[in-house]
Amino acid sequence: TISVRACEIPRLFAPPPPQAMRVAACFAAAAAALPADFPTVPMKGVNGPMRMPLYGLGTWQYNNTVAEQAVVDAFKLGYRHVDTATVYGNQVGVGKALAQVGLPREEYFVTTKIMGGFNATGTKENLDNCLKELNLTYVDLLLIHFPSDGAGHGGASGRQEEWQALEAWAKAGGAKAIGVSHYCAHHIKDVQKVATVPIAVNQVQYHVGMGNAPATATDDKDFMTSQGIVYQAFSSLCGPCPPPYNTELITGDLVTSIGKAHNKTGAQVALKWVVQQGIP
């Protein structure tokens, strides 16, 4: 098996404005805009059920230039979901690419993330900056990237304050769904104590080699499922794994031998292992 890391620990705003019903109607229309045969998974949105593409393009470690070209190329191949984050430093490039592809906004799905550890004011500032850099009026999914700040400082009250600020921003039209990343069960429970909007997603590292991994390695996968939270994979090719494991799911013997039998690459096999489980 491939060794993996355990879960990482790295003022309330005004109620939603009167236009909330119009925002909800717009979001409902957008949820139905992907091609009918496009593979999706159901999740809980701010204003009710919605669907997320089963596969998408991650942009971690891409600068603005690389991210821009990668998104353009991916969308030409049929992708309709891109994932970015403030800490990636490439939201401007992603936004430029989305402007180039020429698709109506409702026909693609954008996920971005802000860091953990912000107070209410800092949360709103960072959320607004996401839309500014992406040159969008809303994102489909906004995640809190870590349960604490980059230095690992933070606790339950901080997670609750940041979540409540995110809720207010999303209800005002900033995001169709909100969620978290790198959260374990106890972090989720902190948020659930104050949440009025569903936690749609927990995005965590998951890849071949983790099928029988314990809860400490999968960020409490079974718990997330039991709570109706979509368990979403990042680094499905084991990019953050230490060498030589970081290429094992691309050129390693296991995936390449399986791929050879089906005329597929090792990377295609590794990605198929995730999506065939219904995990986006």
XYZ file of N, CA and C in Angstrom:
840
model
N 0.841 -1.196 0.000
C 0.000 0.000 0.000
C 0.874 1.242 0.000
N 0.274 2.394 -0.310
C 0.984 3.656 -0.354
C 0.742 4.406 0.937
N 1.794 4.824 1.572
C 1.623 5.528 2.839
C 1.010 6.894 2.586
N 0.118 7.312 3.468
C -0.560 8.595 3.304
C -0.595 9.316 4.637
N -0.822 10.607 4.568
C -0.871 11.390 5.788
C -2.249 11.316 6.417
N -2.303 11.485 7.705
C -3.587 11.568 8.396
C -4.183 12.945 8.147
N -5.354 13.190 8.688
C -6.007 14.483 8.462
C -5.104 15.600 8.969
N -5.029 16.679 8.187
C -4.109 17.763 8.490
C -4.768 18.820 9.367
N -3.929 19.398 10.247
C -4.425 20.497 11.072
C -3.703 21.793 10.623
N -3.638 22.116 9.750
C -2.839 23.281 9.459
C -3.325 24.508 10.323
N -18.049 38.809 12.812
C -19.260 39.145 13.427
C -20.358 38.748 12.508
N -20.711 37.802 12.884
C -21.844 37.427 12.071
C -22.261 38.594 11.187
N -22.628 38.304 9.933
C -23.093 39.327 9.018
C -24.608 39.399 9.043
N -25.124 40.352 8.326
C -26.574 40.539 8.287
C -27.227 39.349 7.615
N -28.528 39.119 7.892
C -29.237 38.026 7.236
C -29.310 38.265 5.741
N -29.610 37.217 4.952
C -29.626 37.355 3.503
C -30.607 38.439 3.060
N -30.256 39.164 1.999
C -31.093 40.251 1.519
C -32.354 39.752 0.843
N -33.294 40.677 0.523
C -34.568 40.266 -0.072
C -34.434 39.537 -1.392
N -33.310 39.771 -2.132
C -33.184 39.122 -3.424
C -32.826 37.649 -3.316
N -32.842 37.083 -2.098
C -32.444 35.687 -1.907
C -33.254 34.731 -2.777
N -34.545 35.015 -2.946
C -35.372 34.120 -3.761
C -34.951 34.151 -5.216
N -34.577 35.332 -5.719
C -34.121 35.415 -7.103
C -32.794 34.694 -7.266
N -31.910 34.810 -6.252
C -30.638 34.095 -6.280
C -30.884 32.591 -6.317
N -31.822 32.122 -5.488
C -32.135 30.697 -5.442
C -32.626 30.207 -6.785
N -33.472 30.995 -7.449
C -33.992 30.591 -8.749
C -32.880 30.514 -9.780
N -31.958 31.478 -9.726
C -30.822 31.463 -10.641
C -29.966 30.240 -10.426
N -29.712 29.894 -9.167
C -28.890 28.737 -8.844
C -29.571 27.447 -9.308
N -30.877 27.365 -9.135
C -31.598 26.162 -9.551
C -31.488 25.962 -11.047
N -31.579 27.059 -11.796
C -31.447 26.955 -13.248
C -30.044 26.515 -13.632
N -29.037 27.059 -12.941
C -27.655 26.712 -13.258
C -27.370 25.252 -12.982
N -28.016 24.698 -11.945
C -27.756 23.311 -11.578
C -28.160 22.346 -12.679
N -29.067 22.777 -13.534
C -29.565 21.896 -14.583
C -28.894 22.161 -15.920
N -27.860 23.021 -15.942
C -27.318 23.498 -17.201
C -26.262 22.591 -17.814
N -25.618 21.721 -17.048
C -24.645 20.805 -17.614
C -25.336 19.867 -18.593
N -24.616 19.356 -19.596
C -25.226 18.390 -20.521
C -25.892 17.248 -19.765
N -27.003 16.780 -20.288
C -27.801 15.769 -19.589
C -27.009 14.508 -19.289
N -26.058 14.166 -20.157
C -25.298 12.935 -19.967
C -23.984 13.162 -19.228
N -23.759 14.369 -18.704
C -22.510 14.656 -18.009
C -22.548 13.986 -16.638
N -21.536 13.172 -16.283
C -21.562 12.467 -14.994
C -21.444 13.435 -13.822
N -22.359 13.334 -12.890
C -22.384 14.219 -11.734
C -22.691 13.424 -10.469
N -22.494 14.073 -9.347
C -22.883 13.501 -8.057
C -23.778 14.511 -7.340
N -24.775 14.046 -6.601
C -25.644 14.974 -5.881
C -24.959 15.518 -4.640
N -25.273 16.754 -4.311
C -24.772 17.340 -3.071
C -25.757 18.389 -2.581
N -25.556 18.836 -1.362
C -26.465 19.790 -0.733
C -25.968 21.211 -0.961
N -26.807 22.015 -1.600
C -26.463 23.400 -1.852
C -27.042 24.338 -0.822
N -26.705 25.602 -0.947
C -27.205 26.626 -0.034
C -28.727 26.703 -0.092
N -29.284 26.541 -1.290
C -30.715 26.672 -1.484
C -31.389 25.365 -1.887
N -30.767 24.231 -1.567
C -31.379 22.949 -1.878
C -30.438 22.046 -2.649
N -30.932 20.889 -3.080
C -30.093 19.912 -3.773
C -29.519 20.469 -5.080
N -28.308 20.052 -5.401
C -27.666 20.407 -6.659
C -26.716 19.283 -7.037
N -26.044 19.442 -8.171
C -25.160 18.380 -8.638
C -23.792 18.962 -8.985
N -22.769 18.156 -8.739
C -21.394 18.543 -9.025
C -20.805 17.574 -10.042
N -20.039 18.050 -11.017
C -19.388 17.132 -11.964
C -18.552 16.081 -11.241
N -18.592 14.876 -11.755
C -17.861 13.773 -11.122
C -16.355 13.947 -11.265
N -15.919 14.599 -12.312
C -14.483 14.801 -12.488
C -14.199 16.257 -12.825
N -12.984 16.683 -12.525
C -12.607 18.065 -12.787
C -11.100 18.214 -12.811
N -10.647 19.409 -13.132
C -9.219 19.711 -13.231
C -8.744 20.392 -11.960
N -7.751 19.817 -11.310
C -7.101 20.461 -10.176
C -5.949 21.323 -10.657
N -5.658 22.408 -9.947
C -4.628 23.344 -10.406
C -3.538 23.607 -9.370
N -3.439 22.757 -8.367
C -2.387 22.914 -7.355
C -1.015 22.868 -8.024
N -0.124 23.753 -7.621
C 1.248 23.878 -8.105
C 1.347 24.515 -9.488
N 0.235 24.981 -10.043
C 0.272 25.714 -11.310
C 0.348 27.214 -11.023
N 1.218 27.922 -11.746
C 1.183 29.377 -11.661
C 0.064 29.891 -12.569
N -0.114 31.196 -12.636
C -1.215 31.739 -13.419
C -1.142 31.346 -14.888
N 0.053 31.374 -15.454
C 0.212 31.063 -16.878
C -0.124 29.610 -17.172
N 0.414 28.709 -16.359
C 0.160 27.279 -16.566
C -1.310 26.953 -16.305
N -1.863 27.537 -15.250
C -3.268 27.285 -14.934
C -4.174 27.741 -16.068
N -3.898 28.899 -16.618
C -4.722 29.413 -17.722
C -4.738 28.435 -18.896
N -3.559 27.979 -19.304
C -3.499 27.065 -20.447
C -4.103 25.711 -20.118
N -3.879 25.235 -18.900
C -4.413 23.929 -18.512
C -5.940 23.933 -18.531
N -6.540 25.004 -18.040
C -8.001 25.083 -18.026
C -8.547 25.157 -19.449
N -7.928 25.957 -20.293
C -8.370 26.044 -21.686
C -8.296 24.679 -22.352
N -7.177 23.986 -22.169
C -7.011 22.666 -22.783
C -8.021 21.666 -22.229
N -8.213 21.687 -20.920
C -9.138 20.736 -20.296
C -10.564 20.943 -20.788
N -10.976 22.197 -20.897
C -12.338 22.462 -21.348
C -12.524 22.068 -22.811
N -11.474 22.170 -23.616
C -11.551 21.699 -24.999
C -11.779 20.187 -25.047
N -11.265 19.485 -24.039
C -11.415 18.029 -23.963
C -12.745 17.607 -23.339
N -13.522 18.567 -22.879
C -14.826 18.240 -22.328
C -14.987 18.438 -20.844
N -13.921 18.842 -20.150
C -14.049 19.135 -18.723
C -14.977 20.328 -18.519
N -15.679 20.318 -17.384
C -16.558 21.434 -17.052
C -16.433 21.822 -15.579
N -15.352 21.397 -14.942
C -15.128 21.701 -13.526
C -13.651 22.011 -13.317
N -13.373 23.137 -12.694
C -12.001 23.493 -12.339
C -11.948 23.812 -10.854
N -10.864 23.386 -10.215
C -10.657 23.572 -8.782
C -9.404 24.408 -8.569
N -9.556 25.487 -7.800
C -8.427 26.344 -7.488
C -8.499 26.726 -6.008
N -7.663 27.662 -5.576
C -7.637 28.088 -4.174
C -6.806 29.350 -4.062
N -7.073 30.139 -3.027
C -6.289 31.353 -2.839
C -4.815 31.032 -2.638
N -4.532 29.978 -1.884
C -3.144 29.642 -1.584
C -2.391 29.157 -2.816
N -3.097 28.728 -3.869
C -2.434 28.302 -5.104
C -1.846 29.497 -5.852
N -2.427 30.663 -5.650
C -1.928 31.851 -6.336
C -2.200 31.868 -7.830
N -3.232 31.167 -8.278
C -3.494 31.106 -9.722
C -4.938 31.424 -10.108
N -5.688 32.047 -9.202
C -7.087 32.326 -9.521
C -7.221 33.288 -10.703
N -6.288 34.215 -10.845
C -6.335 35.145 -11.975
C -6.197 34.380 -13.293
N -5.264 33.441 -13.335
C -5.081 32.643 -14.546
C -6.290 31.788 -14.859
N -6.889 31.199 -13.815
C -8.100 30.400 -14.016
C -9.215 31.280 -14.560
N -9.366 32.467 -13.994
C -10.398 33.377 -14.460
C -10.212 33.787 -15.913
N -8.972 34.035 -16.312
C -8.692 34.384 -17.710
C -9.076 33.236 -18.638
N -8.786 32.018 -18.211
C -9.125 30.860 -19.035
C -10.630 30.716 -19.194
N -11.363 30.904 -18.105
C -12.818 30.775 -18.158
C -13.422 31.817 -19.090
N -12.805 32.996 -19.135
C -13.285 34.029 -20.052
C -13.006 33.643 -21.503
N -11.949 32.875 -21.723
C -11.576 32.482 -23.083
C -12.435 31.365 -23.648
N -12.888 30.456 -22.800
C -13.536 29.249 -23.314
C -14.883 29.526 -23.955
N -15.472 30.672 -23.634
C -16.680 31.085 -24.330
C -17.951 30.363 -23.956
N -17.953 29.676 -22.825
C -19.149 28.963 -22.395
C -20.019 29.856 -21.519
N -21.338 29.697 -21.586
C -22.195 30.402 -20.635
C -21.806 30.009 -19.217
N -21.899 30.947 -18.282
C -21.447 30.690 -16.913
C -22.113 29.473 -16.307
N -23.392 29.241 -16.610
C -24.105 28.133 -15.987
C -23.671 26.767 -16.510
N -22.804 26.737 -17.524
C -22.401 25.460 -18.116
C -21.081 24.927 -17.575
N -20.504 25.578 -16.585
C -19.303 25.034 -15.961
C -19.351 25.282 -14.460
N -18.501 24.549 -13.742
C -18.519 24.496 -12.278
C -17.154 24.931 -11.755
N -17.147 25.867 -10.827
C -15.892 26.384 -10.276
C -15.861 26.159 -8.765
N -14.778 25.550 -8.316
C -14.511 25.395 -6.882
C -13.286 26.214 -6.520
N -13.374 26.956 -5.429
C -12.177 27.584 -4.896
C -12.209 27.487 -3.378
N -11.124 27.924 -2.742
C -10.963 27.724 -1.303
C -10.263 28.931 -0.691
N -10.616 29.215 0.556
C -9.868 30.182 1.340
C -9.221 29.443 2.506
N -8.163 30.005 3.033
C -7.474 29.373 4.147
C -8.329 29.374 5.405
N -8.009 28.491 6.318
C -8.654 28.485 7.616
C -8.026 29.519 8.531
N -8.677 29.755 9.661
C -8.102 30.631 10.672
C -8.498 32.087 10.603
N -9.379 32.461 9.667
C -9.792 33.858 9.563
C -10.934 34.182 10.523
N -10.948 35.414 11.010
C -12.125 35.883 11.728
C -13.175 36.291 10.694
N -14.309 36.800 11.141
C -15.400 37.107 10.218
C -14.990 38.141 9.176
N -14.302 39.179 9.605
C -13.894 40.225 8.676
C -12.914 39.699 7.645
N -11.914 38.961 8.110
C -10.929 38.395 7.200
C -11.539 37.389 6.241
N -12.532 36.643 6.718
C -13.208 35.677 5.856
C -13.881 36.383 4.689
N -14.669 37.409 4.988
C -15.373 38.110 3.912
C -14.402 38.758 2.942
N -13.336 39.339 3.445
C -12.350 39.972 2.567
C -11.746 38.951 1.603
N -11.412 37.782 2.112
C -10.816 36.758 1.269
C -11.819 36.171 0.285
N -13.066 36.021 0.712
C -14.100 35.520 -0.187
C -14.345 36.506 -1.333
N -14.461 37.776 -1.007
C -14.664 38.782 -2.047
C -13.497 38.804 -3.023
N -12.290 38.596 -2.502
C -11.114 38.611 -3.371
C -11.109 37.418 -4.334
N -11.670 36.300 -3.898
C -11.779 35.147 -4.802
C -12.573 35.521 -6.051
N -13.722 36.141 -5.848
C -14.557 36.523 -6.993
C -13.852 37.568 -7.854
N -13.138 38.481 -7.208
C -12.409 39.509 -7.960
C -11.339 38.876 -8.840
N -10.537 37.981 -8.272
C -9.454 37.373 -9.047
C -9.988 36.454 -10.135
N -11.057 35.743 -9.863
C -11.637 34.845 -10.858
C -12.482 35.603 -11.888
N -12.799 36.845 -11.599
C -13.656 37.660 -12.463
C -15.027 37.008 -12.642
N -15.579 36.538 -11.523
C -16.882 35.890 -11.519
C -17.798 36.593 -10.522
N -19.096 36.403 -10.688
C -20.053 36.957 -9.737
C -20.412 35.958 -8.655
N -20.114 34.684 -8.882
C -20.322 33.644 -7.871
C -19.469 32.443 -8.224
N -19.219 31.587 -7.251
C -18.594 30.290 -7.497
C -19.609 29.206 -7.155
N -19.408 28.034 -7.709
C -20.328 26.935 -7.446
C -20.074 26.299 -6.091
N -18.802 26.237 -5.695
C -18.442 25.611 -4.428
C -17.288 26.366 -3.798
N -17.473 26.776 -2.553
C -16.421 27.477 -1.806
C -16.088 26.655 -0.578
N -14.824 26.304 -0.446
C -14.374 25.478 0.668
C -13.443 26.252 1.594
N -13.529 25.946 2.884
C -12.509 26.378 3.831
C -11.405 25.332 3.770
N -10.218 25.766 3.374
C -9.154 24.850 2.956
C -8.590 23.980 4.074
N -8.514 24.537 5.282
C -7.954 23.819 6.428
C -8.747 24.178 7.688
N -8.755 23.309 8.674
C -9.490 23.601 9.914
C -8.793 24.602 10.823
N -7.633 25.084 10.413
C -6.895 26.076 11.199
C -6.062 26.903 10.240
N -5.283 27.837 10.761
C -4.453 28.642 9.869
C -3.204 27.872 9.450
N -2.374 28.515 8.647
C -1.211 27.829 8.099
C -0.216 27.365 9.136
N -0.254 27.964 10.321
C 0.664 27.572 11.389
C 0.054 26.534 12.322
N -1.161 26.086 12.008
C -1.812 25.089 12.844
C -2.534 25.647 14.040
N -2.690 26.982 14.078
C -3.370 27.609 15.201
C -4.855 27.755 14.901
N -5.672 27.478 15.891
C -7.113 27.613 15.709
C -7.843 26.588 16.545
N -9.092 26.842 16.801
C -9.889 25.925 17.603
C -11.324 25.964 17.163
N -12.184 25.358 17.970
C -13.587 25.225 17.618
C -14.256 26.578 17.391
N -14.011 27.540 18.265
C -14.673 28.838 18.126
C -14.249 29.552 16.847
N -12.986 29.394 16.488
C -12.506 29.999 15.249
C -13.128 29.364 14.027
N -13.249 28.043 14.031
C -13.887 27.351 12.910
C -15.345 27.774 12.787
N -15.991 27.954 13.907
C -17.402 28.346 13.893
C -17.581 29.765 13.363
N -16.726 30.673 13.784
C -16.834 32.056 13.309
C -16.597 32.131 11.801
N -15.576 31.417 11.321
C -15.290 31.447 9.883
C -16.436 30.828 9.088
N -16.986 29.734 9.594
C -18.098 29.083 8.891
C -19.317 29.995 8.828
N -19.647 30.646 9.915
C -20.817 31.527 9.931
C -20.634 32.696 8.957
N -19.419 33.207 8.868
C -19.149 34.272 7.909
C -19.286 33.757 6.478
N -18.804 32.542 6.234
C -18.951 31.931 4.911
C -20.418 31.725 4.567
N -21.202 31.265 5.528
C -22.636 31.085 5.303
C -23.294 32.392 4.863
N -23.023 33.468 5.582
C -23.641 34.757 5.261
C -23.276 35.205 3.858
N -22.026 35.022 3.503
C -21.542 35.405 2.163
C -22.214 34.558 1.085
N -22.324 33.261 1.333
C -22.952 32.376 0.351
C -24.434 32.680 0.205
N -25.121 32.924 1.313
C -26.549 33.235 1.253
C -26.809 34.526 0.482
N -25.848 35.426 0.510
C -25.980 36.685 -0.229
C -25.699 36.515 -1.717
N -25.349 35.316 -2.137
C -25.152 35.044 -3.557
C -23.748 34.713 -3.982
N -22.795 34.635 -3.044
C -21.406 34.398 -3.413
C -21.086 32.976 -3.840
N -21.844 31.996 -3.328
C -21.564 30.594 -3.639
C -22.850 29.793 -3.635
N -22.910 28.803 -4.504
C -24.067 27.916 -4.568
C -24.004 26.823 -3.517
N -22.795 26.460 -3.103
C -22.609 25.440 -2.067
C -21.326 25.760 -1.327
N -21.244 25.306 -0.071
C -20.059 25.562 0.734
C -19.644 24.286 1.456
N -18.357 24.199 1.751
C -17.856 23.006 2.409
C -16.477 23.233 2.986
N -15.755 22.145 3.182
C -14.466 22.202 3.860
C -13.468 21.264 3.175
N -12.236 21.331 3.616
C -11.178 20.456 3.113
C -10.231 20.134 4.267
N -9.698 18.918 4.264
C -8.780 18.464 5.311
C -9.423 18.392 6.694
N -10.727 18.309 6.763
C -11.414 18.247 8.049
C -11.600 16.801 8.494
N -11.352 16.534 9.758
C -11.677 15.259 10.384
C -13.042 15.379 11.064
N -13.535 14.268 11.618
C -14.876 14.250 12.196
C -15.047 15.310 13.285
N -14.057 15.475 14.156
C -14.247 16.427 15.254
C -14.283 17.864 14.754
N -13.608 18.151 13.647
C -13.699 19.483 13.060
C -15.105 19.711 12.490
N -15.625 18.698 11.827
C -16.978 18.776 11.262
C -18.002 19.022 12.377
N -17.855 18.316 13.473
C -18.801 18.453 14.580
C -18.780 19.864 15.159
N -17.604 20.499 15.172
C -17.528 21.889 15.621
C -18.423 22.771 14.758
N -18.331 22.588 13.446
C -19.105 23.405 12.513
C -20.590 23.081 12.606
N -20.913 21.812 12.742
C -22.321 21.409 12.782
C -23.085 22.040 13.941
N -22.390 22.409 14.988
C -23.052 23.017 16.141
C -23.656 24.381 15.816
N -23.134 25.051 14.788
C -23.630 26.391 14.450
C -24.167 26.485 13.026
N -23.996 25.442 12.236
C -24.336 25.514 10.812
C -25.834 25.641 10.577
N -26.208 26.545 9.674
C -27.586 26.646 9.189
C -27.658 26.312 7.705
N -26.499 26.124 7.094
C -26.364 25.713 5.695
C -25.613 24.388 5.693
N -26.026 23.432 4.857
C -25.353 22.128 4.852
C -23.865 22.222 4.504
N -23.081 21.385 5.144
C -21.685 21.194 4.737
C -21.741 20.277 3.532
N -21.523 20.830 2.350
C -21.742 20.065 1.118
C -20.658 19.030 0.867
N -19.399 19.401 1.147
C -18.250 18.608 0.702
C -17.158 18.642 1.760
N -16.424 17.532 1.879
C -15.127 17.539 2.546
C -14.128 16.994 1.538
N -13.203 17.841 1.105
C -12.225 17.457 0.091
C -10.936 17.012 0.789
N -10.565 15.754 0.550
C -9.410 15.178 1.247
C -8.569 14.340 0.287
N -7.382 13.989 0.709
C -6.526 13.150 -0.125
C -7.060 11.719 -0.148
N -7.217 11.192 -1.362
C -7.731 9.829 -1.509
C -7.287 9.293 -2.856
N -6.717 8.080 -2.840
C -6.185 7.521 -4.079
C -5.972 6.016 -3.919
N -5.589 5.383 -5.004
C -5.257 3.958 -4.974
C -4.268 3.694 -3.839
N -4.531 2.627 -3.081
C -3.702 2.313 -1.923
C -4.394 2.660 -0.621
N -5.523 3.362 -0.716
C -6.233 3.793 0.484
C -7.591 3.108 0.635
N -7.866 2.126 -0.187
C -9.161 1.469 -0.146
C -9.502 0.864 1.201
N -8.502 0.354 1.897
C -8.719 -0.244 3.209
C -8.021 0.534 4.317
N -7.719 1.810 4.034
C -7.012 2.623 5.020
C -7.917 2.949 6.202
N -7.356 3.114 7.384
C -8.167 3.447 8.573
C -8.677 4.868 8.521
N -9.611 5.173 9.411
C -10.231 6.492 9.437
C -9.212 7.611 9.625
N -8.142 7.333 10.356
C -7.134 8.365 10.601
C -6.403 8.755 9.327
N -6.402 7.885 8.316
C -5.730 8.180 7.055
C -6.683 8.743 6.013
N -7.975 8.503 6.170
C -8.947 8.939 5.169
C -9.803 10.108 5.650
N -9.406 10.771 6.710
C -10.178 11.888 7.258
C -11.621 11.468 7.545
N -11.768 10.294 8.142
C -13.078 9.814 8.613
C -14.097 9.699 7.479
N -13.704 8.990 6.445
C -14.547 8.827 5.251
C -15.949 8.335 5.585
N -16.066 7.298 6.388
C -17.382 6.742 6.703
C -18.251 7.737 7.456
N -17.641 8.507 8.332
C -18.399 9.517 9.062
C -18.958 10.557 8.099
N -18.145 11.006 7.144
C -18.614 12.018 6.191
C -19.827 11.490 5.432
N -19.742 10.262 4.991
C -20.854 9.663 4.252
C -22.108 9.599 5.117
N -21.940 9.244 6.383
C -23.088 9.119 7.285
C -23.770 10.467 7.533
N -23.041 11.553 7.352
C -23.580 12.890 7.576
C -24.116 13.536 6.295
N -24.098 12.804 5.206
C -24.573 13.353 3.947
C -23.620 14.354 3.332
N -22.355 14.281 3.720
C -21.325 15.173 3.193
C -20.592 14.454 2.064
N -20.532 15.074 0.894
C -19.830 14.453 -0.228
C -18.348 14.342 0.107
N -17.836 13.135 -0.035
C -16.414 12.867 0.198
C -15.709 13.028 -1.141
N -14.936 14.105 -1.274
C -14.293 14.429 -2.545
C -12.791 14.208 -2.456
N -12.221 13.635 -3.492
C -10.794 13.313 -3.499
C -9.960 14.436 -4.103
N -8.818 14.708 -3.483
C -7.788 15.485 -4.167
C -6.529 14.648 -4.257
N -5.632 15.024 -5.146
C -4.367 14.315 -5.346
C -4.589 12.828 -5.593
N -5.482 12.526 -6.508
C -5.788 11.125 -6.827
C -4.635 10.416 -7.526
N -3.614 11.180 -7.920
C -2.399 10.580 -8.479
C -1.254 10.613 -7.466
N -1.573 10.913 -6.225
C -0.612 10.863 -5.115
C 0.505 11.898 -5.252
N 0.159 13.066 -5.798
C 1.162 14.109 -5.983
C 1.914 14.504 -4.728
N 1.242 14.652 -3.566
C 1.961 15.056 -2.352
C 2.720 13.918 -1.679
N 2.573 12.697 -2.179
C 3.257 11.570 -1.543
C 4.767 11.723 -1.699
N 5.543 11.256 -0.734
C 7.000 11.385 -0.828
C 7.561 10.483 -1.926
N 8.629 10.921 -2.596
C 9.266 10.063 -3.611
C 9.690 8.733 -3.003
N 9.572 7.632 -3.715
C 9.154 7.518 -5.118
C 7.654 7.343 -5.304
N 6.882 7.431 -4.225
C 5.454 7.163 -4.325
C 4.697 8.212 -5.145
N 5.281 9.382 -5.331
C 4.568 10.445 -6.046
C 4.413 10.159 -7.540
N 5.099 9.138 -8.043
C 4.896 8.730 -9.442
C 4.339 7.314 -9.552
N 4.094 6.694 -8.421
C 3.668 5.294 -8.406
C 2.326 5.094 -9.108
N 1.442 6.080 -9.023
C 0.117 5.940 -9.629
C 0.064 6.491 -11.053
N 1.229 6.792 -11.590
C 1.329 7.239 -12.978
C 2.125 6.231 -13.811
N 3.282 5.843 -13.276
C 4.150 4.923 -14.023
C 4.490 3.659 -13.238
N 3.892 3.477 -12.075
C 4.190 2.308 -11.253
C 3.692 1.005 -11.877
N 4.251 -0.102 -11.408
C 3.941 -1.409 -11.991
C 2.462 -1.772 -11.873
N 1.843 -1.476 -10.728
C 0.449 -1.875 -10.527
C -0.466 -1.243 -11.562
N -0.447 0.081 -11.641
C -1.391 0.758 -12.538
C -1.033 0.564 -14.008
N 0.248 0.489 -14.328
C 0.605 0.315 -15.736
C 0.292 -1.093 -16.227
N 0.420 -2.088 -15.353
C 0.090 -3.455 -15.768
C -1.406 -3.610 -16.005
N -2.213 -2.975 -15.148
C -3.662 -2.995 -15.355
C -4.010 -2.225 -16.625
N -3.385 -1.076 -16.805
C -3.653 -0.258 -17.973
C -3.301 -0.954 -19.272
N -2.213 -1.695 -19.264
C -1.787 -2.399 -20.476
C -2.858 -3.360 -20.950
N -3.533 -4.002 -20.018
C -4.575 -4.970 -20.376
C -5.804 -4.297 -20.974
N -5.949 -2.984 -20.736
C -7.142 -2.279 -21.208
C -6.809 -1.118 -22.138
N -5.561 -1.071 -22.580
C -5.101 -0.005 -23.481
C -5.293 1.375 -22.843
N -4.940 1.485 -21.566
C -5.048 2.732 -20.828
C -3.715 3.048 -20.159
N -3.517 4.309 -19.807
C -2.311 4.690 -19.086
C -2.467 4.388 -17.595
N -1.358 4.412 -16.893
C -1.421 4.206 -15.453
C -2.250 5.279 -14.765
N -2.107 6.522 -15.212
C -2.868 7.620 -14.618
C -4.366 7.424 -14.837
N -4.754 6.951 -16.013
C -6.168 6.706 -16.273
C -6.718 5.631 -15.343
N -5.937 4.630 -15.080
C -6.366 3.567 -14.164
C -6.553 4.128 -12.757
N -5.588 4.928 -12.302
C -5.666 5.486 -10.956
C -6.885 6.393 -10.794
N -7.164 7.198 -11.803
C -8.326 8.081 -11.732
C -9.630 7.289 -11.813
N -9.648 6.256 -12.631
C -10.843 5.427 -12.756
C -11.175 4.760 -11.428
N -10.158 4.359 -10.676
C -10.376 3.709 -9.376
C -11.189 4.604 -8.456
N -10.955 5.919 -8.547
C -11.684 6.861 -7.692
C -13.104 7.082 -8.213
N -13.232 7.448 -9.484
C -14.559 7.827 -9.987
C -15.523 6.654 -10.066
N -14.994 5.427 -10.233
C -15.919 4.288 -10.290
C -16.557 4.005 -8.928
N -16.015 4.630 -7.884
C -16.627 4.563 -6.562
C -17.667 5.679 -6.349
N -17.835 6.506 -7.376
C -18.739 7.634 -7.252
C -18.144 8.776 -6.451
N -16.830 8.801 -6.320
C -16.150 9.848 -5.558
C -15.626 10.895 -6.533
N -16.096 12.132 -6.422
C -15.607 13.170 -7.352
C -14.191 13.595 -7.036
